[in-house]
GROMACS .gro file of C-alpha atoms in nm:
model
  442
    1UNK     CA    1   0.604   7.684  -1.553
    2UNK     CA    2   0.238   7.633  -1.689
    3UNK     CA    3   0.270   7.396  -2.003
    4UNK     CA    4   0.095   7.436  -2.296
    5UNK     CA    5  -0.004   7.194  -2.551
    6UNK     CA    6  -0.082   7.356  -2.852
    7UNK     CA    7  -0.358   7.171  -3.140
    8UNK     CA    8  -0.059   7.261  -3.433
    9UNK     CA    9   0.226   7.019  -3.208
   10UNK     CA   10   0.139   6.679  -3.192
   11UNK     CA   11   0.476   6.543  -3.106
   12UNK     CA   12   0.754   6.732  -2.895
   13UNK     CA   13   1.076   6.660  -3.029
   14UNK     CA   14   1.398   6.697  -2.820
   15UNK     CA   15   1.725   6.780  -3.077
   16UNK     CA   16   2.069   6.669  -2.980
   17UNK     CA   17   2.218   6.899  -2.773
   18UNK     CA   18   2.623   7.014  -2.780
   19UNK     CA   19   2.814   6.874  -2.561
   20UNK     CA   20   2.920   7.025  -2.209
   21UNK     CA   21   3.118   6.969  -1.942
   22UNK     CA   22   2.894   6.756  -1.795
   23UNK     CA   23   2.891   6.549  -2.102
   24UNK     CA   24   3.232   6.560  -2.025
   25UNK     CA   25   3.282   6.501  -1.644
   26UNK     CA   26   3.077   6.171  -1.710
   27UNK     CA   27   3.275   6.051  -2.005
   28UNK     CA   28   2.996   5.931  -2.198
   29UNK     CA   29   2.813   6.043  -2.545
   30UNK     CA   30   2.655   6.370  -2.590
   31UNK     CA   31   2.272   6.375  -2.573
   32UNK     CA   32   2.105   6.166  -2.901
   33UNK     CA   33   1.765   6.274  -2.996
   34UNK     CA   34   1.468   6.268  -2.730
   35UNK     CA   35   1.127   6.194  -2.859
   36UNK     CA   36   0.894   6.320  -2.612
   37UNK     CA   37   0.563   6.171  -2.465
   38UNK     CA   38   0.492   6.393  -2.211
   39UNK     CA   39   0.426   6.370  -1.828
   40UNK     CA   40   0.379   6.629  -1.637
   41UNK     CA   41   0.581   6.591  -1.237
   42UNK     CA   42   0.561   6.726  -0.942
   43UNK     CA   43   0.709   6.627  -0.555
   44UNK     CA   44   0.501   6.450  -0.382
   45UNK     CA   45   0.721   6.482  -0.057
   46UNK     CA   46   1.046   6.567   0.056
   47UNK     CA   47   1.303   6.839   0.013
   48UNK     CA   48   1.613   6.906  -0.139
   49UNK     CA   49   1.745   6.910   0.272
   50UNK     CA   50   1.824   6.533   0.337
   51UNK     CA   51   1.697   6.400   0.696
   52UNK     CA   52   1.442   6.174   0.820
   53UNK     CA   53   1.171   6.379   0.974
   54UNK     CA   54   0.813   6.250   0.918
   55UNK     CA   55   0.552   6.526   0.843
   56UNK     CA   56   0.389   6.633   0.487
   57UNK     CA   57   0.496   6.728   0.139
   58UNK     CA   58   0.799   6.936   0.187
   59UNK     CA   59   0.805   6.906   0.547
   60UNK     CA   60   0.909   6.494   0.532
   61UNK     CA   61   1.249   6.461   0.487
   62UNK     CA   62   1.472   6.134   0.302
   63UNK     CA   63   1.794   6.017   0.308
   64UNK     CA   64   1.912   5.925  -0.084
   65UNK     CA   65   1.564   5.736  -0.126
   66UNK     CA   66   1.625   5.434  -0.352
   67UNK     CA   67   1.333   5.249  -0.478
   68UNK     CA   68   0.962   5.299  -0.469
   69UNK     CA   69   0.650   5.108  -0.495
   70UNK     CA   70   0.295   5.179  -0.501
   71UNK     CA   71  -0.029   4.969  -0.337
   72UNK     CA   72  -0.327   4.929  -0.505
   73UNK     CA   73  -0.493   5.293  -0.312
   74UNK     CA   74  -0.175   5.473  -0.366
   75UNK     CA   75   0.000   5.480  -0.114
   76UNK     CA   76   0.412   5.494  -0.189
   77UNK     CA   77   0.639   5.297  -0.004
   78UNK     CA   78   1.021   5.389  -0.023
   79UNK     CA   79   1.365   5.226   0.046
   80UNK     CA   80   1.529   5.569   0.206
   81UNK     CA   81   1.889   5.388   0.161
   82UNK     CA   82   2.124   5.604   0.393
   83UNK     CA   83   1.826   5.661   0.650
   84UNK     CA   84   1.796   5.252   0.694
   85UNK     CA   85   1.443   5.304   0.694
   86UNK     CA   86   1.176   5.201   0.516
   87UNK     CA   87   0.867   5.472   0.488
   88UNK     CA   88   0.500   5.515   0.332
   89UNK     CA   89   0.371   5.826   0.142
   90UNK     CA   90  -0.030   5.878   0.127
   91UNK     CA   91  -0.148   5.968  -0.180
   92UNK     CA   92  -0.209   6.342   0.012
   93UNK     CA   93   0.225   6.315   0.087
   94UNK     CA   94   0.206   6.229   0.411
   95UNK     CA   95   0.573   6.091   0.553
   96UNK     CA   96   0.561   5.780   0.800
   97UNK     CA   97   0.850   5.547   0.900
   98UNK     CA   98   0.680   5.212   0.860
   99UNK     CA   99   1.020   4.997   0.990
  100UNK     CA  100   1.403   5.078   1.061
  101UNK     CA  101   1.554   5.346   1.283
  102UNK     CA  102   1.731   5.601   1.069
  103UNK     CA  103   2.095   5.654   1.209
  104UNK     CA  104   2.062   5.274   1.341
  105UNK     CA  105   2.203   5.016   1.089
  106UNK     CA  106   2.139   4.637   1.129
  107UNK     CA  107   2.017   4.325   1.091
  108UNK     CA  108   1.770   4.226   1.373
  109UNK     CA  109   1.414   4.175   1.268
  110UNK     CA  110   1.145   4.318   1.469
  111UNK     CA  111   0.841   4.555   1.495
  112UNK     CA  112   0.892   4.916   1.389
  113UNK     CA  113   1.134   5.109   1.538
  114UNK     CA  114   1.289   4.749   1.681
  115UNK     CA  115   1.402   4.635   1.334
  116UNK     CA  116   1.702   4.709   1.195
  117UNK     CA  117   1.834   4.709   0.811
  118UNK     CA  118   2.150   4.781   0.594
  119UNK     CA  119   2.098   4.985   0.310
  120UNK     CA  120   1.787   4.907   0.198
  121UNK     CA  121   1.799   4.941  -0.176
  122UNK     CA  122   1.480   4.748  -0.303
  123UNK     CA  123   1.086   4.776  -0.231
  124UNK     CA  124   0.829   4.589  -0.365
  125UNK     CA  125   0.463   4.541  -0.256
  126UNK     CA  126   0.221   4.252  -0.277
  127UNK     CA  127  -0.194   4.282  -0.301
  128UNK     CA  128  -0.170   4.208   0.099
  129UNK     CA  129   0.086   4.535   0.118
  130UNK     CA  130   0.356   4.338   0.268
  131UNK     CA  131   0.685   4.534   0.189
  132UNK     CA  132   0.957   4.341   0.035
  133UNK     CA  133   1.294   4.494   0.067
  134UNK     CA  134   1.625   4.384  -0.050
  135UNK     CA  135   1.869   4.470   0.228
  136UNK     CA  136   2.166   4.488   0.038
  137UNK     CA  137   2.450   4.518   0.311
  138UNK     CA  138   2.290   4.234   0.479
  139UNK     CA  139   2.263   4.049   0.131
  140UNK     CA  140   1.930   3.925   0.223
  141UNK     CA  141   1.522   3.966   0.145
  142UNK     CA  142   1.295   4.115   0.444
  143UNK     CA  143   0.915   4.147   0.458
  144UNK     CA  144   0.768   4.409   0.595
  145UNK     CA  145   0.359   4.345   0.695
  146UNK     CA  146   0.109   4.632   0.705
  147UNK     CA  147   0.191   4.671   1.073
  148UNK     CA  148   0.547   4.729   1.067
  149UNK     CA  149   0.631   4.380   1.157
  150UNK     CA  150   1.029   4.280   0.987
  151UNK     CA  151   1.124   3.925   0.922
  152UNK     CA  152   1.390   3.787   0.667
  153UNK     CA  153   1.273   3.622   0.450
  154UNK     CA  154   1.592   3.449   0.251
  155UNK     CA  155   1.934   3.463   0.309
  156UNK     CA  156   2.151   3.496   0.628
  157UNK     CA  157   2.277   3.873   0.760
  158UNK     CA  158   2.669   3.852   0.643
  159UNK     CA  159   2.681   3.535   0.440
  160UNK     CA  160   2.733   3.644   0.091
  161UNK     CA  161   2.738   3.393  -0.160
  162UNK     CA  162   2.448   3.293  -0.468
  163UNK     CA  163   2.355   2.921  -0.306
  164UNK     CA  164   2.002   2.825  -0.382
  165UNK     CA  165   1.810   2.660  -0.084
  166UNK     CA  166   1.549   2.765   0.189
  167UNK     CA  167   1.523   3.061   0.388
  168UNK     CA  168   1.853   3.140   0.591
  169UNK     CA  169   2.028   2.822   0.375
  170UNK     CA  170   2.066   3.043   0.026
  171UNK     CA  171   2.289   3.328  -0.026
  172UNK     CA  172   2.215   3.622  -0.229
  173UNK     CA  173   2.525   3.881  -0.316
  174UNK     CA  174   2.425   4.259  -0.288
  175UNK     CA  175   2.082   4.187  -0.417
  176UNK     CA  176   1.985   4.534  -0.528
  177UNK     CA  177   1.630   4.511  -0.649
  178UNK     CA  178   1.277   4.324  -0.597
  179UNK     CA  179   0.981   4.235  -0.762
  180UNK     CA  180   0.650   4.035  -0.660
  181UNK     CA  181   0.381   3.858  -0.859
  182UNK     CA  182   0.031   3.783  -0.849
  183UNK     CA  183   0.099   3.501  -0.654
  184UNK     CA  184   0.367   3.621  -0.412
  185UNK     CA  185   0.650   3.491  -0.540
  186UNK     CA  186   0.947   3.744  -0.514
  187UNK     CA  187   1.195   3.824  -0.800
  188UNK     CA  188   1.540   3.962  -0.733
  189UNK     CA  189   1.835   4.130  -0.884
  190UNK     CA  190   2.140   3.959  -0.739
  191UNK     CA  191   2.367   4.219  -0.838
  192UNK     CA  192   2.747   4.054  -0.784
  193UNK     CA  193   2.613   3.715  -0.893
  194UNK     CA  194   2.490   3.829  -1.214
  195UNK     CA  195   2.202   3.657  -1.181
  196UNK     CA  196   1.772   3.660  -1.180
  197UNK     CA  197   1.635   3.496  -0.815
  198UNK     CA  198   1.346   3.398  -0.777
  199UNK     CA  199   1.200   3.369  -0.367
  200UNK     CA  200   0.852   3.175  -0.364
  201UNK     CA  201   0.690   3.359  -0.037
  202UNK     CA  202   0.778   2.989   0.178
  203UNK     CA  203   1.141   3.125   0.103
  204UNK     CA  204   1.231   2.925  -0.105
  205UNK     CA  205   1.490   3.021  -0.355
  206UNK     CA  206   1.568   2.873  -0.711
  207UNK     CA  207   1.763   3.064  -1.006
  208UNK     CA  208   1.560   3.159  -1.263
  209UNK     CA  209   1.813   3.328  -1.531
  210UNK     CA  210   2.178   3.380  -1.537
  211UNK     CA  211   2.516   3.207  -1.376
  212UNK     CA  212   2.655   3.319  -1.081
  213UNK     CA  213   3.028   3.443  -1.144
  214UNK     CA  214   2.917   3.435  -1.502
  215UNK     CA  215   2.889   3.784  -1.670
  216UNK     CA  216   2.800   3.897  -1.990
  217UNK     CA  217   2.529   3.983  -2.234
  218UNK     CA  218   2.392   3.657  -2.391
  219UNK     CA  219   2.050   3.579  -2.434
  220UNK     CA  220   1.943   3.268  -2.391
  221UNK     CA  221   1.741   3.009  -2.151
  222UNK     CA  222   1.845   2.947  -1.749
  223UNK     CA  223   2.235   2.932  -1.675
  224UNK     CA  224   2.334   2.990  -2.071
  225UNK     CA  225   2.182   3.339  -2.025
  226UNK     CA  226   2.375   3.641  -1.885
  227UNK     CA  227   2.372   3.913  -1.734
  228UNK     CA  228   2.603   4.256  -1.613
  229UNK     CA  229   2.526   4.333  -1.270
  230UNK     CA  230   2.135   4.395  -1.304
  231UNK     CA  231   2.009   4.629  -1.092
  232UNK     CA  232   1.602   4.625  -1.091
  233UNK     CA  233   1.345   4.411  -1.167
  234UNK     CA  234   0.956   4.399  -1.283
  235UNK     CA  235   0.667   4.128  -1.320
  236UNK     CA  236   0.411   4.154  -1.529
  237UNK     CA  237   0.057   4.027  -1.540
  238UNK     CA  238   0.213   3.701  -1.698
  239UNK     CA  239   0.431   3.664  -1.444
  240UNK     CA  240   0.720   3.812  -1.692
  241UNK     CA  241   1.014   3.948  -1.560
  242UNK     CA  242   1.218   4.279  -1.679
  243UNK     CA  243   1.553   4.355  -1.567
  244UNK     CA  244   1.750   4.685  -1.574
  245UNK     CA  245   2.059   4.524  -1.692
  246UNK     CA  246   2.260   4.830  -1.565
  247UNK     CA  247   2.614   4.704  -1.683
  248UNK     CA  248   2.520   4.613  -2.025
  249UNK     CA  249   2.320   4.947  -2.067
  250UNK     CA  250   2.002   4.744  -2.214
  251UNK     CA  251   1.664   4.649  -2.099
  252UNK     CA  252   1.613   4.247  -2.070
  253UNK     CA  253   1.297   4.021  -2.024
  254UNK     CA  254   1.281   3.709  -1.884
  255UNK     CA  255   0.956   3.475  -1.906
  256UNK     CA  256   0.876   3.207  -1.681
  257UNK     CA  257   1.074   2.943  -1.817
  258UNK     CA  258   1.396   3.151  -1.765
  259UNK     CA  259   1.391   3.253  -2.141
  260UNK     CA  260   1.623   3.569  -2.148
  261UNK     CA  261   1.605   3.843  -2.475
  262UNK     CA  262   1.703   4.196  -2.522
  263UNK     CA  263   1.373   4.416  -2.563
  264UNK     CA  264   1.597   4.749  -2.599
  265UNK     CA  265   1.956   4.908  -2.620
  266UNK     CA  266   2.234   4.703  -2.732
  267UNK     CA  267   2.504   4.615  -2.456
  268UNK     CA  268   2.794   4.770  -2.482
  269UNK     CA  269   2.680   5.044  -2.609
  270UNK     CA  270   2.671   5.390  -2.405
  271UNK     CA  271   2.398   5.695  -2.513
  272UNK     CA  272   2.050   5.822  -2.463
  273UNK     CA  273   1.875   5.799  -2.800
  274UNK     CA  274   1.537   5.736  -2.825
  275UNK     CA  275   1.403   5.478  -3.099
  276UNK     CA  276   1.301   5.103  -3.118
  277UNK     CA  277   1.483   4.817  -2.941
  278UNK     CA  278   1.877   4.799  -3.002
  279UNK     CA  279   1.817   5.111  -3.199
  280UNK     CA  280   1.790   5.303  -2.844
  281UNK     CA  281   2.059   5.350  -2.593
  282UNK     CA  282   2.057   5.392  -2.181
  283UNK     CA  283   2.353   5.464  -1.961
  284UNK     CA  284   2.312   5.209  -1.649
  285UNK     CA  285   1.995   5.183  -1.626
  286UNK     CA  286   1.846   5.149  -1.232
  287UNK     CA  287   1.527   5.074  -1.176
  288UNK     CA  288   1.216   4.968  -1.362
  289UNK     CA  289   0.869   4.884  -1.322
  290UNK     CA  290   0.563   4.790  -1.508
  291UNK     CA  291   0.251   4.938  -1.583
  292UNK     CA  292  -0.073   4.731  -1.655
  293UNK     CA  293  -0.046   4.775  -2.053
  294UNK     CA  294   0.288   4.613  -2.021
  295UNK     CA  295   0.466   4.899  -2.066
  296UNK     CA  296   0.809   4.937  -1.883
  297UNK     CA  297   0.935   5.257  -1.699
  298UNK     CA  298   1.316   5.348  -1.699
  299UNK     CA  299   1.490   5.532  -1.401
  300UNK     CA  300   1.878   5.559  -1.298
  301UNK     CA  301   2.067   5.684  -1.608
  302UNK     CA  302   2.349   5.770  -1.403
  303UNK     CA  303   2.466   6.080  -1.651
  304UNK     CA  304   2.121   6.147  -1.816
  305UNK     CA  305   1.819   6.183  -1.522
  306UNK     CA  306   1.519   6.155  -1.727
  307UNK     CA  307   1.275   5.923  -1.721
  308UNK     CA  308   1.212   5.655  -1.992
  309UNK     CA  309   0.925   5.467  -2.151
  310UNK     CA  310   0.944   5.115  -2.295
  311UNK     CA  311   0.666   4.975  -2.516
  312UNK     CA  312   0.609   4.590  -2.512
  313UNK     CA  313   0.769   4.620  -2.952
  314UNK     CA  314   1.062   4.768  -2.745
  315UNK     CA  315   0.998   5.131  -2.867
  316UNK     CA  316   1.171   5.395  -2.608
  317UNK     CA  317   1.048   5.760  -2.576
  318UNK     CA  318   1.113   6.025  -2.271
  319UNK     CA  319   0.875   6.107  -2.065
  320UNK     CA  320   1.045   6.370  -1.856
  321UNK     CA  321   1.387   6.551  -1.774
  322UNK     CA  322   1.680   6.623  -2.060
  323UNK     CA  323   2.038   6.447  -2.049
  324UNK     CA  324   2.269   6.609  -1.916
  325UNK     CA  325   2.063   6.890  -1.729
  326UNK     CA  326   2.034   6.828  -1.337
  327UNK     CA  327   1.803   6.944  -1.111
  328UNK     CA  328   1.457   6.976  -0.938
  329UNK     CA  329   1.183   7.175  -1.108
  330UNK     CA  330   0.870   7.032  -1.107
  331UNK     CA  331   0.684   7.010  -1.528
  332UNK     CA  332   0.623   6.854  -1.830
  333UNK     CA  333   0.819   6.682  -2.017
  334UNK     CA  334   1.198   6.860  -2.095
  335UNK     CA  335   1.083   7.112  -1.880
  336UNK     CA  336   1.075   6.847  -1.566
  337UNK     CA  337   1.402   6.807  -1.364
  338UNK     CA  338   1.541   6.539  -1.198
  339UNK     CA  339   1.923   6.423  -0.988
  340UNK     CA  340   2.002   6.072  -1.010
  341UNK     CA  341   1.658   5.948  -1.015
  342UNK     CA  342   1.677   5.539  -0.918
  343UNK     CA  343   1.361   5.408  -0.809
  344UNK     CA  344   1.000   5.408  -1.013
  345UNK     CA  345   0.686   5.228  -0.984
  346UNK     CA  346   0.355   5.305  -1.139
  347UNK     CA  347   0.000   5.287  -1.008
  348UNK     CA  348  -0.288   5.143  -1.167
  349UNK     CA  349  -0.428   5.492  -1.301
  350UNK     CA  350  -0.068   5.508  -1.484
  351UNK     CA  351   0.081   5.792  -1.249
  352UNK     CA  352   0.441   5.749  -1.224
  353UNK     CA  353   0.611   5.760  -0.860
  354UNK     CA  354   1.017   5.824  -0.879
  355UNK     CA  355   1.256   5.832  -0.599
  356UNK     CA  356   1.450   6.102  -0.716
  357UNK     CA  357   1.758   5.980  -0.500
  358UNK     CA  358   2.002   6.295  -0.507
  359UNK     CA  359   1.745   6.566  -0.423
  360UNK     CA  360   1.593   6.340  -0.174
  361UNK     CA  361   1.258   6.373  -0.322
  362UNK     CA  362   0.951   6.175  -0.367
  363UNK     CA  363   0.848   6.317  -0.732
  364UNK     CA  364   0.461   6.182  -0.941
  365UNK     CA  365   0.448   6.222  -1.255
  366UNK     CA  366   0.093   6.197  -1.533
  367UNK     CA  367   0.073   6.205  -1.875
  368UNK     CA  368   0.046   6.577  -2.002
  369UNK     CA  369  -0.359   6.611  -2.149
  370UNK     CA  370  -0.319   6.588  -2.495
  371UNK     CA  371  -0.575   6.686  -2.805
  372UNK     CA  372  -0.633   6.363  -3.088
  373UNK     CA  373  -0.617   6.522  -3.404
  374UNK     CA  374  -0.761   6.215  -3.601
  375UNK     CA  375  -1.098   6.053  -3.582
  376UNK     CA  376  -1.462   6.082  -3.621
  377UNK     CA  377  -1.463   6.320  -3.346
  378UNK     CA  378  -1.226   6.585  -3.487
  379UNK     CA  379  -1.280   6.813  -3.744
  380UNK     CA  380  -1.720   7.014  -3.759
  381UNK     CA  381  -1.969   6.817  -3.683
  382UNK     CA  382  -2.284   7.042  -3.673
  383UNK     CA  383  -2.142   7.320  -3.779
  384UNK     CA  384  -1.939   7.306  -3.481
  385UNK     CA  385  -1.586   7.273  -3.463
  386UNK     CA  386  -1.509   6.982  -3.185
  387UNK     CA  387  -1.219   6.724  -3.065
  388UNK     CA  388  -1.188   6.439  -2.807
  389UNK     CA  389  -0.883   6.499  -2.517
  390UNK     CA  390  -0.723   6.250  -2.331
  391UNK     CA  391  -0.548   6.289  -2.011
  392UNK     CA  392  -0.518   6.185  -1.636
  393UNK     CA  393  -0.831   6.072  -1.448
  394UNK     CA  394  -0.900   6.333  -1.182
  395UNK     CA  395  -0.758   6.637  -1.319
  396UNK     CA  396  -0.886   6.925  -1.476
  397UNK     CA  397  -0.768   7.074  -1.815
  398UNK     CA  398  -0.873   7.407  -1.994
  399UNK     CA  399  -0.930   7.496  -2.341
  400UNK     CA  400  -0.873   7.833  -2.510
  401UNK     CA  401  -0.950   7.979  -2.820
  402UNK     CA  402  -0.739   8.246  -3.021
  403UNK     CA  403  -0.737   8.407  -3.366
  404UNK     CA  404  -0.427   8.577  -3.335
  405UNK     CA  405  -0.170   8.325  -3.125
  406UNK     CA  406  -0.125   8.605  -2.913
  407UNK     CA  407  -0.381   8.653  -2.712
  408UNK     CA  408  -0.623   8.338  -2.561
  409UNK     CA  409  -0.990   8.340  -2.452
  410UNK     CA  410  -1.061   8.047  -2.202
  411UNK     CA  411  -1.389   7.853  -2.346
  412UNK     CA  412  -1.415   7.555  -2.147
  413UNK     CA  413  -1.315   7.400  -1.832
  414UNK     CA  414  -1.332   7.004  -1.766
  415UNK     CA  415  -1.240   6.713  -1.538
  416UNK     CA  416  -1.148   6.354  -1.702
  417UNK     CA  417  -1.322   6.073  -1.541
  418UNK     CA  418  -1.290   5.732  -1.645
  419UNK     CA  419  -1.187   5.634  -1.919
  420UNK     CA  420  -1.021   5.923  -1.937
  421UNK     CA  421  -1.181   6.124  -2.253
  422UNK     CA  422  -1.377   6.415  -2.280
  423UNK     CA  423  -1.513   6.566  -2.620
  424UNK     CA  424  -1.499   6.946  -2.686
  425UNK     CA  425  -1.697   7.143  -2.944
  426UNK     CA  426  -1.684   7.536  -3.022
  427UNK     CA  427  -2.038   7.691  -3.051
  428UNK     CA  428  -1.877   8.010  -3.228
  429UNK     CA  429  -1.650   7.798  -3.465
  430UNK     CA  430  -1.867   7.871  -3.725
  431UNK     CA  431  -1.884   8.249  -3.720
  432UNK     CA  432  -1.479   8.252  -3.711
  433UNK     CA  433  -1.268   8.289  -3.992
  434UNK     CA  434  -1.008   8.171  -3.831
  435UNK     CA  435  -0.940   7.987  -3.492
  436UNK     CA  436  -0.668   7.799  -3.304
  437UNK     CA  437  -0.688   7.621  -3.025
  438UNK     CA  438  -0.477   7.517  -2.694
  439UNK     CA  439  -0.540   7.368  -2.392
  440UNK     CA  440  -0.339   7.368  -2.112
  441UNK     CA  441  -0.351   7.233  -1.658
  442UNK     CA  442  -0.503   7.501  -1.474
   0.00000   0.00000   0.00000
């Protein structure tokens, strides 16, 4: 359904909603209020049909994809979980198997096809585009090169344990997700152990946060920290590192020392409210990833599929889907659907790539175009009656004219181009009495 941003609504606003059976069935708080920042989704690739044909757009098929991440020309990369495959998306949706044999579970490393993995739950990529993959029923971290080529990288296929050491010497137990840095080191979320890895790319592996066997919700620095079986981790440009902390329902950072706080929800504390650090609320959160502002992005609310923003203060808005309401039509904002969404990542540009896990979809998501009602720029200038926009870099956006609300005269079509902000002004402003204006995604 076309969306329309109107010049009157500046902020959407999502009201709690009465409880259902869902709400029920999953035995966890009614919806809390949603406050909106709009992106606008649609599927990349995949269908609702799970398989693991290769083709494009709706013609790929996945398996319960898991994770995503995104190279610096766009290209996805997904953990398809039940497929034991890992595969690459081009920015124009085109499905490739990159490693694994889906129906062919393992451990051996290999080239292509040859390699085998078990459950591959994690995917990060490096500025080389190695794939990183935590291989969660082997309980150990693979690499992936460009050319399909599989070795582990830490951790022996079988041995489950949280032992720090090189290469096949440590043990990792059900490490679930992956990060990498600048500089290649790899972060993990070792799931059972409760605790933050870290896997410099010799394969070597220390413990940066947390105590194996140890769970709980305490900040603090190294082993005096906890943590509740965390599920997904992201690096920033500083090398800091963000956990889904999908047990304790709350959104944790971790800087290079091993420093551990709470930048939003408040453990042990079920919901999906909106608002500013422990303020907000997330039901096991899954996945997460980072966006160059430092911004974090919030998949995996097991009862809620939507998709969730974190500002560095810790303030938490929706950018797509509404708790509680399954499903997978393509929009903005509330309008957007979603079904168990677990894996995110974000590209440079600021799109948003989800691995919409139960309708075994690749989904991208931009933020909706939006008008700025404040500034130098808004209000006549000239006699003329002008604004500045902002959206997406690439895409178009229209804006129409109306005196009655009822019926709309297209004015002016426009593409954003770096940095993303095109000015409007009305020539016939002035000889209306009266004029609204809306623009909308052709």
């Amino acid at each position: 359904m076309e969306k329309l941003i109107y010049l009157l609504a500046w902020t959407m606003i999502g009201l709690a909603l009465t409880a259902s059976m869902r709400a029920a069935d999953c035995d966890v708080p009614a919806p809390g209020r949603s406050i909106y920042t709009p992106y606008t989704f649609s599927t990349l690739a995949g269908n609702a049909e799970y398989g693991s044909a290769d083709g494009t757009g709706s013609n790929a098929q996945f398996n319960y994809p898991s994770s995503v991440a995104v190279d610096s020309v766009g290209n996805v990369y997904v953990a398809d979980a039940q497929n034991n495959t890992i595969r690459k998306v081009t920015p124009a949706g085109v499905v490739t198997t990159l490693a694994g044999l889906a129906g062919s579970e393992g451990s051996a490393d290999g080239t292509g096809s040859t390699a085998r993995f078990s459950g591959p739950v994690g995917v990060a990529v490096d500025s080389a585009d190695n794939v990183y993959v935590a291989d969660i029923g082997n309980s150990t971290i693979r690499k992936v090169t460009p050319a399909g080529l599989v070795t582990t990288l830490a951790g022996r296929a079988g041995s489950y344990g949280s032992e720090d050491g090189p290469g096949s010497t440590a043990r990792f137990g059900n490490p679930h997700g992956v990060a990498v840095d600048s500089e290649g080191n790899i972060y993990v979320a070792d799931s059972e152990n409760h605790t933050i890895r870290k896997v410099t790319s010799a394969g070597l592996v220390t413990t940066l946060a947390g105590l194996a066997g140890s769970n709980g919700s305490a900040d603090g620095t190294g082993s005096a920290a906890q943590f509740n079986y965390p599920s997904s981790v992201a690096v920033d440009s500083a090398g800091n590192v963000y956990v889904a902390d999908s047990g304790n329902n709350t959104i944790r950072k971790v800087t290079l020392a091993g420093v551990v706080t709470t930048l939003a929800g408040l453990a042990g504390n079920v919901g999906s409210e909106d608002g500013t650090g422990s303020d907000a609320r997330f039901h096991h959160p899954g996945g997460v990833a980072m966006d160059n502002a430092g911004n974090v992005y919030v998949v995996g609310e097991v009862c809620y599929s939507t998709i969730r923003k974190v500002t560095p203060a810790g303030e938490v808005t929706t950018l797509a889907g509404r708790a509680f309401s399954y499903g997978s039509a393509d929009g903005t904002g509330s309008d957007a659907r979603f079904y168990y969404p677990e894996g995110v990542a974000v590209d440079s540009a600021g799109n948003v790539y989800v691995a919409d896990s139960r309708n075994n979809t690749i989904r991208k998501g931009y933020p909706a175009p939006m008008i700025l009602n404040s500034g130098p720029s808004f209000g006549f200038n000239g006699g003329q009656f002008g604004f500045n926009l902002t959206g997406p870099v690439g895409k178009s956006v229209i804006v129409e004219a109306s005196t009655d609300l009822a019926n709309w005269l297209p004015l002016w079509t426009n593409t954003f181009t770096f940095p993303a902000a095109l000015y409007f002004s009305d020539p016939q402003s002035g000889t209306q009495s009266k004029r609204f204006y809306r623009i909308r995604l052709p």
